[in-house]
CSV table of C-alpha atoms in Angstrom, one decimal:
chain,number,residue,atom,x,y,z
A,200,MET,CA,0.0,0.0,0.0
A,201,LYS,CA,1.4,3.4,-0.9
A,202,LEU,CA,0.3,6.9,-0.1
A,203,LYS,CA,0.9,9.8,-2.3
A,204,THR,CA,2.5,12.6,-0.3
A,205,PHE,CA,2.7,16.1,-1.9
A,206,GLY,CA,3.7,14.4,-5.2
A,207,VAL,CA,6.6,12.6,-3.4
A,208,LEU,CA,6.4,8.9,-2.7
A,209,LEU,CA,8.9,7.3,-0.4
A,210,VAL,CA,8.6,3.7,0.5
A,211,LEU,CA,11.1,2.5,3.2
A,212,LEU,CA,11.8,-1.0,4.6
A,213,THR,CA,12.1,-1.2,8.3
A,214,TYR,CA,11.8,-4.1,10.8
A,215,GLY,CA,10.6,-6.4,8.0
A,216,VAL,CA,7.5,-4.4,7.2
A,217,GLN,CA,6.8,-1.7,4.6
A,218,ALA,CA,7.1,1.7,6.4
A,219,GLN,CA,5.5,4.7,4.9
A,220,THR,CA,6.9,8.2,5.0
A,221,ILE,CA,4.5,11.1,4.9
A,222,GLN,CA,5.2,14.8,4.5
A,223,THR,CA,3.1,16.8,7.1
A,224,LYS,CA,3.1,20.5,7.4
A,225,ASP,CA,5.7,20.3,10.1
A,226,GLY,CA,8.0,17.7,8.7
A,227,MET,CA,8.2,14.1,7.5
A,228,VAL,CA,7.0,11.2,9.6
A,229,LYS,CA,7.6,7.5,9.1
A,230,GLY,CA,5.2,4.9,10.4
A,231,TYR,CA,4.6,1.2,9.7
A,232,THR,CA,2.1,-1.1,8.2
A,233,SER,CA,-0.1,-3.7,10.0
A,234,ASN,CA,-2.8,-5.8,8.2
A,235,ASP,CA,-2.7,-3.2,5.3
A,236,ILE,CA,-3.3,-0.3,7.7
A,237,GLN,CA,-0.7,2.5,7.9
A,238,ILE,CA,0.0,3.4,11.5
A,239,PHE,CA,1.8,6.4,12.8
A,240,LYS,CA,2.4,6.8,16.5
A,241,GLY,CA,3.9,9.6,18.6
A,242,ILE,CA,3.4,12.5,16.1
A,243,PRO,CA,3.9,15.8,17.9
A,244,PHE,CA,1.1,18.3,17.5
A,245,ALA,CA,2.3,21.0,19.8
A,246,GLN,CA,5.5,22.2,21.4
A,247,PRO,CA,6.4,20.4,24.7
A,248,PRO,CA,4.5,22.3,27.4
A,249,VAL,CA,7.5,22.5,29.7
A,250,GLY,CA,9.5,25.4,31.3
A,251,ASP,CA,7.9,28.8,30.5
A,252,LEU,CA,5.2,26.9,28.4
A,253,ARG,CA,3.9,25.0,31.5
A,254,TRP,CA,0.3,26.2,32.1
A,255,LYS,CA,0.1,28.0,28.8
A,256,SER,CA,-2.1,27.3,25.8
A,257,PRO,CA,-0.4,24.8,23.5
A,258,GLN,CA,1.9,26.3,20.9
A,259,PRO,CA,2.3,25.1,17.3
A,260,VAL,CA,5.0,22.5,16.6
A,261,THR,CA,8.4,23.7,15.6
A,262,PRO,CA,9.1,22.2,12.1
A,263,TRP,CA,11.8,19.6,12.0
A,264,GLU,CA,14.3,18.4,9.4
A,265,GLY,CA,14.7,14.9,8.2
A,266,VAL,CA,12.3,12.0,9.0
A,267,LYS,CA,10.8,11.5,12.4
A,268,GLU,CA,10.3,7.9,13.4
A,269,CYS,CA,6.6,7.5,14.5
A,270,THR,CA,6.4,3.8,15.4
A,271,GLU,CA,5.9,4.1,19.2
A,272,PHE,CA,3.3,6.0,21.4
A,273,GLY,CA,4.6,9.2,22.8
A,274,PRO,CA,4.7,9.6,26.5
A,275,SER,CA,1.5,9.8,28.6
A,276,PRO,CA,0.8,12.9,30.6
A,277,ILE,CA,2.1,13.3,34.1
A,278,GLN,CA,-0.3,11.5,36.5
A,279,ASN,CA,-0.2,9.0,39.4
A,280,LYS,CA,1.4,5.7,38.3
A,281,PRO,CA,-1.2,3.9,36.2
A,282,GLU,CA,-2.3,0.6,37.8
A,283,PRO,CA,-5.3,-1.7,37.2
A,284,PHE,CA,-8.0,-1.3,39.9
A,285,LEU,CA,-11.5,-2.7,40.5
A,286,CYS,CA,-13.2,-3.5,37.2
A,287,TRP,CA,-10.6,-1.8,35.1
A,288,THR,CA,-8.0,-4.4,34.1
A,289,GLU,CA,-4.8,-3.7,32.3
A,290,GLU,CA,-6.5,-3.4,28.9
A,291,PHE,CA,-8.3,-0.2,30.2
A,292,ILE,CA,-5.3,1.4,31.8
A,293,ALA,CA,-2.5,3.6,30.5
A,294,LYS,CA,1.0,2.0,30.3
A,295,SER,CA,2.9,2.7,33.5
A,296,GLU,CA,5.8,4.2,31.5
A,297,PRO,CA,6.8,6.6,30.1
A,298,LEU,CA,5.1,9.5,31.8
A,299,SER,CA,6.2,13.0,30.9
A,300,GLU,CA,5.3,16.6,31.0
A,301,ASP,CA,6.3,16.5,27.3
A,302,CYS,CA,3.2,14.5,26.2
A,303,LEU,CA,1.4,16.3,23.4
A,304,TYR,CA,1.5,13.6,20.7
A,305,LEU,CA,-1.2,11.9,18.6
A,306,ASN,CA,-1.5,8.7,16.6
A,307,VAL,CA,-3.0,7.9,13.2
A,308,TRP,CA,-4.3,4.7,11.6
A,309,THR,CA,-5.3,5.0,8.0
A,310,PRO,CA,-6.5,2.5,5.4
A,311,ALA,CA,-6.0,5.0,2.6
A,312,LYS,CA,-4.0,4.1,-0.5
A,313,SER,CA,-3.8,7.7,-1.7
A,314,GLU,CA,-4.2,11.2,-0.2
A,315,ASN,CA,-7.1,11.8,-2.5
A,316,GLU,CA,-9.6,9.4,-0.8
A,317,LYS,CA,-11.0,11.9,1.6
A,318,LEU,CA,-12.0,9.3,4.2
A,319,PRO,CA,-14.0,10.3,7.3
A,320,VAL,CA,-11.9,11.1,10.3
A,321,PHE,CA,-12.6,9.8,13.8
A,322,VAL,CA,-10.8,11.4,16.7
A,323,TRP,CA,-10.7,9.6,20.1
A,324,ILE,CA,-10.3,11.5,23.4
A,325,TYR,CA,-9.6,9.3,26.4
A,326,GLY,CA,-11.2,9.3,29.8
A,327,GLY,CA,-9.7,9.3,33.3
A,328,GLY,CA,-11.4,12.0,35.3
A,329,LEU,CA,-9.4,14.8,33.8
A,330,SER,CA,-6.6,13.5,36.1
A,331,SER,CA,-5.3,10.4,34.3
A,332,GLY,CA,-5.4,8.5,31.0
A,333,SER,CA,-3.6,8.1,27.8
A,334,ALA,CA,-4.1,7.3,24.1
A,335,ASN,CA,-1.9,4.2,24.5
A,336,CYS,CA,-4.6,2.1,26.3
A,337,ASP,CA,-5.1,-1.2,24.5
A,338,ILE,CA,-8.8,-0.8,24.1
A,339,TYR,CA,-8.2,2.4,22.1
A,340,ASP,CA,-6.4,0.7,19.3
A,341,GLY,CA,-7.5,2.1,16.0
A,342,THR,CA,-6.9,-0.9,13.6
A,343,GLN,CA,-10.5,-2.2,13.5
A,344,ILE,CA,-12.2,1.2,12.9
A,345,ALA,CA,-9.6,2.0,10.2
A,346,GLU,CA,-10.3,-1.3,8.5
A,347,GLN,CA,-13.9,-0.1,8.1
A,348,GLY,CA,-12.9,2.8,6.0
A,349,VAL,CA,-12.2,5.5,8.5
A,350,VAL,CA,-9.0,7.4,9.4
A,351,TYR,CA,-8.7,6.9,13.2
A,352,VAL,CA,-6.8,9.5,15.3
A,353,SER,CA,-6.1,9.2,19.1
A,354,ILE,CA,-4.6,12.2,21.1
A,355,ASN,CA,-2.9,12.9,24.3
A,356,TYR,CA,-3.7,16.0,26.5
A,357,ARG,CA,-2.5,17.4,29.8
A,358,VAL,CA,-4.4,16.3,32.9
A,359,GLY,CA,-4.7,17.1,36.6
A,360,VAL,CA,-2.8,20.1,38.0
A,361,LEU,CA,-0.7,20.5,34.9
A,362,GLY,CA,-3.8,20.4,32.6
A,363,PHE,CA,-6.5,22.3,34.6
A,364,MET,CA,-5.0,24.6,37.3
A,365,ALA,CA,-6.2,28.2,37.2
A,366,HIS,CA,-4.3,31.0,38.9
A,367,PRO,CA,-4.6,34.8,39.0
A,368,GLU,CA,-1.1,35.2,37.6
A,369,LEU,CA,-1.9,32.8,34.8
A,370,SER,CA,-5.0,34.7,34.0
A,371,ALA,CA,-3.1,38.0,33.9
A,372,GLU,CA,-0.4,36.8,31.6
A,373,SER,CA,-2.8,34.9,29.2
A,374,GLY,CA,-4.0,38.0,27.4
A,375,ASN,CA,-7.5,36.6,27.7
A,376,ASN,CA,-8.1,37.1,31.4
A,377,ALA,CA,-8.5,33.4,31.8
A,378,SER,CA,-6.7,30.3,32.9
A,379,GLY,CA,-7.2,26.6,33.4
A,380,ASN,CA,-8.7,24.3,30.7
A,381,TYR,CA,-5.2,23.7,29.2
A,382,GLY,CA,-6.2,20.0,28.6
A,383,PHE,CA,-9.2,21.1,26.5
A,384,MET,CA,-6.9,23.5,24.6
A,385,ASP,CA,-4.5,20.6,23.9
A,386,GLN,CA,-7.4,18.7,22.4
A,387,LEU,CA,-8.3,21.7,20.2
A,388,GLN,CA,-4.7,22.1,19.1
A,389,ALA,CA,-4.8,18.4,18.0
A,390,LEU,CA,-8.0,19.2,16.0
A,391,LYS,CA,-6.2,22.1,14.4
A,392,TRP,CA,-3.4,19.6,13.5
A,393,VAL,CA,-6.0,17.3,11.9
A,394,LYS,CA,-7.5,20.1,9.9
A,395,ASN,CA,-4.1,21.1,8.6
A,396,ASN,CA,-2.6,17.6,8.0
A,397,ILE,CA,-5.0,14.8,7.8
A,398,GLU,CA,-5.6,15.1,4.1
A,399,VAL,CA,-2.1,13.7,3.4
A,400,PHE,CA,-3.2,10.5,5.4
A,401,GLY,CA,-6.2,10.1,3.1
A,402,GLY,CA,-8.6,11.8,5.5
A,403,ASP,CA,-11.2,14.5,4.9
A,404,PRO,CA,-10.6,17.6,7.0
A,405,ASN,CA,-14.2,18.6,6.4
A,406,ASN,CA,-15.6,15.3,7.8
A,407,VAL,CA,-14.3,15.0,11.3
A,408,THR,CA,-16.0,13.3,14.2
A,409,ILE,CA,-14.8,13.8,17.8
A,410,ALA,CA,-15.6,11.0,20.3
A,411,GLY,CA,-14.8,10.3,23.9
A,412,GLN,CA,-15.8,8.4,27.0
A,413,SER,CA,-16.1,9.6,30.6
A,414,ALA,CA,-13.7,12.6,30.9
A,415,GLY,CA,-13.3,12.1,27.2
A,416,SER,CA,-17.1,12.7,27.0
A,417,PHE,CA,-16.8,15.7,29.2
A,418,SER,CA,-14.1,16.9,26.8
A,419,VAL,CA,-16.2,16.4,23.7
A,420,ASN,CA,-19.0,18.3,25.5
A,421,ALA,CA,-16.5,21.1,26.2
A,422,GLN,CA,-15.5,21.3,22.5
A,423,ILE,CA,-19.2,21.5,21.5
A,424,ALA,CA,-19.6,24.4,24.0
A,425,SER,CA,-16.5,26.3,23.1
A,426,PRO,CA,-16.6,29.1,20.6
A,427,LEU,CA,-12.9,28.5,20.0
A,428,ALA,CA,-13.6,25.1,18.5
A,429,SER,CA,-16.0,26.3,15.9
A,430,GLY,CA,-15.3,24.6,12.5
A,431,TYR,CA,-12.8,22.0,13.7
A,432,PHE,CA,-15.2,19.1,13.9
A,433,HIS,CA,-18.6,18.2,12.3
A,434,LYS,CA,-20.0,15.5,14.5
A,435,ALA,CA,-19.7,14.3,18.1
A,436,ILE,CA,-20.0,11.2,20.2
A,437,THR,CA,-20.3,11.5,24.0
A,438,GLN,CA,-20.2,8.3,26.1
A,439,SER,CA,-21.0,8.4,29.8
A,440,GLY,CA,-20.9,12.0,31.1
A,441,GLY,CA,-20.9,15.6,30.2
A,442,ILE,CA,-20.3,19.1,31.5
A,443,LEU,CA,-24.0,20.0,31.4
A,444,SER,CA,-24.3,17.9,34.6
A,445,GLY,CA,-22.3,20.6,36.4
A,446,ARG,CA,-19.7,18.2,37.7
A,447,LEU,CA,-15.9,18.9,38.0
A,448,MET,CA,-16.7,22.5,37.3
A,449,GLN,CA,-15.8,25.9,38.9
A,450,ASP,CA,-16.1,29.5,38.0
A,451,LEU,CA,-12.8,31.3,37.2
A,452,VAL,CA,-12.6,33.1,40.6
A,453,SER,CA,-13.1,29.9,42.5
A,454,ALA,CA,-10.6,28.0,40.3
A,455,GLU,CA,-8.0,30.8,40.7
A,456,GLN,CA,-8.4,30.5,44.5
A,457,GLN,CA,-7.8,26.8,44.3
A,458,GLY,CA,-4.6,27.6,42.3
A,459,LEU,CA,-3.4,30.0,45.0
A,460,ALA,CA,-4.1,27.3,47.7
A,461,PHE,CA,-2.1,24.8,45.7
A,462,GLN,CA,0.8,27.3,45.4
A,463,LYS,CA,0.8,27.6,49.2
A,464,LEU,CA,0.6,23.8,49.6
A,465,ALA,CA,3.6,23.5,47.3
A,466,GLY,CA,5.6,26.0,49.4
A,467,ALA,CA,5.9,28.4,46.5
A,468,SER,CA,5.6,32.1,46.7
A,469,SER,CA,4.7,32.8,43.0
A,470,LEU,CA,3.8,31.3,39.7
A,471,SER,CA,7.5,31.5,38.7
A,472,ASP,CA,8.4,29.3,41.7
A,473,LEU,CA,5.7,26.8,40.7
A,474,ARG,CA,7.2,26.6,37.2
A,475,LYS,CA,10.5,25.6,38.7
A,476,ILE,CA,9.1,22.7,40.6
A,477,PRO,CA,9.6,19.4,38.7
A,478,ALA,CA,6.5,18.0,37.2
A,479,GLU,CA,6.6,14.8,39.2
A,480,GLU,CA,6.8,16.7,42.5
A,481,LEU,CA,3.8,18.8,41.5
A,482,GLN,CA,1.9,15.6,40.8
A,483,LYS,CA,2.7,14.2,44.3
A,484,ILE,CA,1.6,17.5,45.9
A,485,SER,CA,-1.7,17.5,43.8
A,486,SER,CA,-2.4,14.0,45.1
A,487,GLN,CA,-2.8,15.2,48.6
A,488,ARG,CA,-6.4,15.6,49.8
A,489,GLU,CA,-5.9,19.3,50.5
A,490,ALA,CA,-5.2,20.0,46.8
A,491,GLY,CA,-8.7,19.0,45.7
A,492,ARG,CA,-9.7,18.1,42.1
A,493,PHE,CA,-8.7,20.2,39.1
A,494,GLY,CA,-11.3,20.3,36.3
A,495,VAL,CA,-13.5,22.4,34.1
A,496,VAL,CA,-13.2,26.1,34.5
A,497,LEU,CA,-16.0,28.4,33.3
A,498,ASP,CA,-13.6,31.1,32.2
A,499,ASP,CA,-15.6,33.1,29.6
A,500,TYR,CA,-12.8,32.4,27.2
A,501,PHE,CA,-12.7,28.7,26.3
A,502,LEU,CA,-16.1,28.1,27.9
A,503,PRO,CA,-19.1,30.4,28.6
A,504,THR,CA,-19.6,31.4,32.2
A,505,ASP,CA,-23.3,30.3,32.0
A,506,LEU,CA,-23.0,27.0,30.3
A,507,LEU,CA,-26.6,25.9,30.3
A,508,GLN,CA,-27.9,29.3,29.2
A,509,SER,CA,-25.4,29.2,26.3
A,510,PHE,CA,-26.9,26.0,25.2
A,511,LYS,CA,-30.5,27.3,25.6
A,512,ASP,CA,-29.5,30.3,23.4
A,513,GLY,CA,-28.1,27.9,20.7
A,514,LYS,CA,-24.6,29.4,21.0
A,515,GLN,CA,-22.9,26.0,21.1
A,516,ASN,CA,-21.3,24.4,18.0
A,517,GLN,CA,-24.3,22.8,16.3
A,518,VAL,CA,-23.4,19.3,15.1
A,519,SER,CA,-25.1,16.0,15.0
A,520,VAL,CA,-24.5,14.0,18.3
A,521,LEU,CA,-24.6,10.3,19.3
A,522,SER,CA,-24.7,10.1,23.2
A,523,GLY,CA,-25.4,7.6,25.9
A,524,TRP,CA,-24.5,5.8,29.1
A,525,LEU,CA,-24.4,2.6,31.0
A,526,PRO,CA,-26.1,1.5,34.2
A,527,GLY,CA,-22.7,1.0,35.7
A,528,ASP,CA,-22.0,4.7,35.5
A,529,ALA,CA,-23.9,5.1,38.7
A,530,ALA,CA,-21.3,3.0,40.5
A,531,LEU,CA,-18.8,5.9,40.3
A,532,PHE,CA,-20.8,7.3,43.2
A,533,PRO,CA,-21.1,4.5,45.8
A,534,VAL,CA,-24.4,4.2,47.7
A,535,ASN,CA,-23.3,3.7,51.3
A,536,ASP,CA,-25.6,3.3,54.2
A,537,ILE,CA,-28.5,5.0,52.6
A,538,THR,CA,-31.8,4.5,54.4
A,539,SER,CA,-35.3,5.5,53.5
A,540,ASP,CA,-35.3,8.2,56.2
A,541,SER,CA,-31.9,9.6,55.1
A,542,PHE,CA,-32.8,9.6,51.5
A,543,LYS,CA,-36.1,11.5,52.2
A,544,GLU,CA,-34.3,13.9,54.5
A,545,GLN,CA,-31.8,14.8,51.8
A,546,VAL,CA,-34.5,15.2,49.2
A,547,PHE,CA,-36.4,17.5,51.4
A,548,LYS,CA,-33.3,19.5,52.1
A,549,ASN,CA,-32.6,19.9,48.4
A,550,TYR,CA,-36.2,20.3,47.0
A,551,GLY,CA,-38.4,21.4,49.8
A,552,ASP,CA,-42.1,21.6,48.7
A,553,ARG,CA,-41.2,19.4,45.6
A,554,THR,CA,-40.3,16.5,47.8
A,555,GLY,CA,-43.6,14.6,47.2
A,556,GLU,CA,-43.3,14.9,43.4
A,557,PHE,CA,-39.6,14.0,43.6
A,558,LEU,CA,-40.4,10.8,45.5
A,559,GLU,CA,-42.9,9.8,42.8
A,560,TYR,CA,-40.0,9.4,40.4
A,561,PHE,CA,-37.4,8.2,43.0
A,562,PRO,CA,-39.4,6.3,45.7
A,563,ALA,CA,-37.9,5.4,49.0
A,564,ASN,CA,-40.5,3.4,50.9
A,565,THR,CA,-37.9,0.9,52.0
A,566,ASN,CA,-34.1,1.1,52.5
A,567,GLU,CA,-33.6,-1.1,49.4
A,568,GLU,CA,-35.9,1.1,47.3
A,569,ALA,CA,-34.1,4.2,48.6
A,570,ALA,CA,-30.8,2.8,47.5
A,571,GLU,CA,-32.1,1.9,44.0
A,572,SER,CA,-33.4,5.4,43.7
A,573,GLN,CA,-30.1,6.9,44.6
A,574,LYS,CA,-28.3,4.8,42.1
A,575,LYS,CA,-30.8,5.9,39.4
A,576,LEU,CA,-30.4,9.5,40.4
A,577,ASN,CA,-26.6,9.2,40.4
A,578,LEU,CA,-26.8,7.7,36.9
A,579,LEU,CA,-29.1,10.3,35.4
A,580,ASN,CA,-27.3,13.3,37.0
A,581,PHE,CA,-23.8,12.1,35.8
A,582,ALA,CA,-24.7,10.8,32.3
A,583,GLY,CA,-28.3,10.8,31.4
A,584,ILE,CA,-29.1,14.4,32.0
A,585,PRO,CA,-26.1,15.7,29.9
A,586,SER,CA,-27.1,13.5,27.0
A,587,TYR,CA,-30.8,14.5,27.3
A,588,LEU,CA,-29.9,18.2,27.3
A,589,LEU,CA,-27.8,17.8,24.2
A,590,ALA,CA,-30.9,16.2,22.5
A,591,LYS,CA,-33.1,19.1,23.9
A,592,TYR,CA,-30.9,22.0,22.8
A,593,MET,CA,-29.0,20.9,19.7
A,594,ASP,CA,-30.6,21.9,16.4
A,595,LYS,CA,-29.4,18.8,14.6
A,596,ASP,CA,-30.3,15.2,15.2
A,597,VAL,CA,-29.2,13.5,18.4
A,598,TRP,CA,-29.2,9.8,18.9
A,599,LEU,CA,-29.4,8.5,22.5
A,600,TYR,CA,-28.5,5.0,23.9
A,601,GLU,CA,-28.1,2.9,27.0
A,602,PHE,CA,-25.6,0.0,26.9
A,603,THR,CA,-27.0,-2.6,29.3
A,604,HIS,CA,-24.9,-5.7,28.3
A,605,VAL,CA,-23.0,-7.4,31.1
A,606,PRO,CA,-19.7,-8.6,29.6
A,607,THR,CA,-19.0,-12.3,29.8
A,608,ASP,CA,-17.2,-13.4,33.1
A,609,LYS,CA,-13.5,-13.6,33.5
A,610,PRO,CA,-12.6,-16.7,35.6
A,611,GLY,CA,-11.7,-15.8,39.1
A,612,PHE,CA,-12.6,-12.2,38.6
A,613,PRO,CA,-15.7,-10.4,40.1
A,614,ASN,CA,-18.6,-9.6,37.9
A,615,TYR,CA,-19.0,-5.8,37.8
A,616,GLY,CA,-22.0,-5.8,35.6
A,617,ALA,CA,-22.3,-3.2,32.7
A,618,PHE,CA,-19.5,-1.2,34.2
A,619,HIS,CA,-18.3,2.3,33.4
A,620,THR,CA,-16.1,2.0,30.2
A,621,SER,CA,-17.2,-1.6,29.3
A,622,GLU,CA,-19.0,-0.4,26.2
A,623,VAL,CA,-15.8,1.2,24.7
A,624,PRO,CA,-14.3,-2.1,23.3
A,625,PHE,CA,-17.7,-2.8,21.6
A,626,ALA,CA,-18.0,0.7,20.1
A,627,LEU,CA,-14.3,0.7,18.9
A,628,HIS,CA,-14.3,-2.9,17.9
A,629,THR,CA,-11.5,-3.8,20.2
A,630,LEU,CA,-12.8,-6.9,22.1
A,631,ASP,CA,-9.6,-8.7,20.8
A,632,GLN,CA,-7.7,-6.3,23.0
A,633,TRP,CA,-9.7,-7.4,26.1
A,634,GLN,CA,-8.7,-10.8,27.3
A,635,ARG,CA,-12.0,-12.7,27.9
A,636,ASP,CA,-13.7,-15.7,26.3
A,637,TRP,CA,-16.2,-13.7,24.3
A,638,LYS,CA,-19.4,-15.4,23.1
A,639,PRO,CA,-20.6,-15.3,19.5
A,640,ALA,CA,-23.5,-13.0,20.6
A,641,GLU,CA,-21.0,-10.5,21.9
A,642,ARG,CA,-19.1,-10.5,18.7
A,643,THR,CA,-22.3,-9.7,17.0
A,644,LEU,CA,-23.0,-6.9,19.3
A,645,GLU,CA,-19.5,-5.6,18.8
A,646,ASN,CA,-20.1,-5.6,15.0
A,647,GLN,CA,-23.4,-3.8,15.4
A,648,MET,CA,-22.3,-1.2,17.8
A,649,SER,CA,-19.1,-0.3,16.0
A,650,GLY,CA,-21.1,-0.4,12.7
A,651,TYR,CA,-23.3,2.4,14.1
A,652,TRP,CA,-20.3,4.4,15.3
A,653,VAL,CA,-18.6,4.0,11.9
A,654,ASN,CA,-21.8,4.9,10.0
A,655,PHE,CA,-22.1,8.0,12.1
A,656,ALA,CA,-18.6,9.1,11.4
A,657,LYS,CA,-19.1,8.6,7.7
A,658,THR,CA,-22.5,10.2,7.2
A,659,GLY,CA,-23.7,11.8,10.5
A,660,ASN,CA,-26.4,9.1,10.8
A,661,PRO,CA,-25.6,5.8,12.7
A,662,ASN,CA,-28.1,3.7,10.6
A,663,GLY,CA,-26.9,1.3,7.9
A,664,GLU,CA,-27.4,-2.0,6.2
A,665,ASN,CA,-28.3,-5.0,8.4
A,666,LEU,CA,-28.7,-2.8,11.5
A,667,PRO,CA,-31.9,-2.3,13.5
A,668,ASN,CA,-33.3,1.2,12.9
A,669,TRP,CA,-32.1,3.8,15.4
A,670,GLU,CA,-34.4,6.8,15.5
A,671,PRO,CA,-33.1,10.2,16.5
A,672,TYR,CA,-34.2,11.2,20.0
A,673,ASP,CA,-37.8,12.6,20.2
A,674,LEU,CA,-38.7,14.5,23.3
A,675,ASN,CA,-42.3,13.4,22.9
A,676,THR,CA,-41.6,9.7,22.7
A,677,GLY,CA,-38.4,9.3,24.8
A,678,ASN,CA,-37.2,6.3,22.9
A,679,ILE,CA,-33.5,5.4,23.0
A,680,MET,CA,-31.5,2.6,21.6
A,681,VAL,CA,-30.7,-0.2,24.1
A,682,PHE,CA,-27.6,-2.2,23.4
A,683,ASP,CA,-27.6,-5.8,24.7
A,684,THR,CA,-27.0,-9.2,23.2
A,685,GLY,CA,-30.6,-10.2,23.6
A,686,ASP,CA,-32.2,-6.9,23.4
A,687,LEU,CA,-31.0,-4.4,20.6
A,688,GLY,CA,-33.7,-2.0,19.8
A,689,MET,CA,-35.6,1.2,20.7
A,690,GLN,CA,-37.2,1.5,24.1
A,691,ASN,CA,-38.7,4.3,26.2
A,692,ARG,CA,-36.3,4.9,29.0
A,693,TYR,CA,-36.3,7.6,31.7
A,694,LYS,CA,-38.6,10.1,29.8
A,695,ASP,CA,-40.5,11.2,32.8
A,696,GLU,CA,-37.4,11.4,35.0
A,697,PHE,CA,-35.6,13.5,32.5
A,698,GLU,CA,-38.5,15.9,32.2
A,699,PHE,CA,-38.8,16.3,35.9
A,700,LEU,CA,-35.1,16.7,36.7
A,701,THR,CA,-34.6,19.2,34.0
A,702,ARG,CA,-37.7,21.1,35.1
A,703,ILE,CA,-36.3,21.5,38.6
A,704,MET,CA,-33.0,22.5,37.2
A,705,GLN,CA,-34.4,25.7,35.7
């Protein structure tokens, strides 16, 4: 397979496979071939955000001479050492090494045989609570999506204190009276790279879908909301969560105060002092309970200060959206020692004279019923409501889903149900990267789900040949697609709860 690159075609032999050299706007990159897919890993899309560039918006790459070897993932962002935990086995976790402040790299899988094919582009943004994660997780492999005629791109971005800390001095030096959200800016810089370079990989810069799960879904929501991201993507997929829920969010003043508190915790007297502290040491300090969580900043620059009102006014980037959740998303917020009485007491505290109506949708006549209602409330507040509000306020079609399938058991391992992230290998067609004894019905579900995702990336509509019809969300019917091996089809889910919860949000 050969790609035409600005009229120059270079085919090199490396490691026993045919390696392709591509001329990007910044310099030449050399990848490798696997199963007729050209793969390029570790392409820099911004200058290393180190030294004086720490806590600044990403800067364009400095062009290089010669050929850059792009056969290995670039370093993951600085974070606590990645290790499997609970339901998230090694397939779901970033590689433990290397971790580096110099982390702004992306990866491309392309099936194109020429730069003239203009294939749809799918950009994957990882999860990890905005405090961890990496594009190098096994379940994010792009081979299978590329084999279905899509150019697949995965990107890194800064996380935690290095990615989302705001500070008065940072706001003052920015020129925009804003700080924080550097991780979101990294993502946008990667999208700018895609717009400028993806054509030479056979992709269409005018047909770009951004997709992400958990914090990646928050990120996609942020790009939808940001006026700075206008024109850099054309469709969006959000899986399990979104900023319209109000989570991991601060106004700029509060975020700046957190930055000042972190400076004090670090024993620094100024921003300049903070920039001199090694990144690994900053990470250790940020892991202390007193540091808090760094996340979304409503800065009136990257994001509007009144996010929900911005969506109501239609100021967001209006694109088609595919969005959904899993029952296991609720487990991110454990239900401990909830009783009927304690649940009712909290409801009354939060909703006063609406308590009776609230308990119609979330009953608590017994302790067990109260626990189930709390789980449902956690699920909808975290993931359901953000998806529903996208459907309510976007002026293009939005397709909603719930993934209820419980993956086949792993011998000697607890069954965590349809847990948070378990749908990703089905959507990205990467079950082969997840070491379990998959049943034929699960392989079918993988083909169906990834088929919808690929169709959406290609056309903006998930429907296609040999797939059950998926209708766009209708506020009147409340029908969503339910993904399960024995139950793939449209069902009415949570319509009344959505209407009630969004009504009391007003």
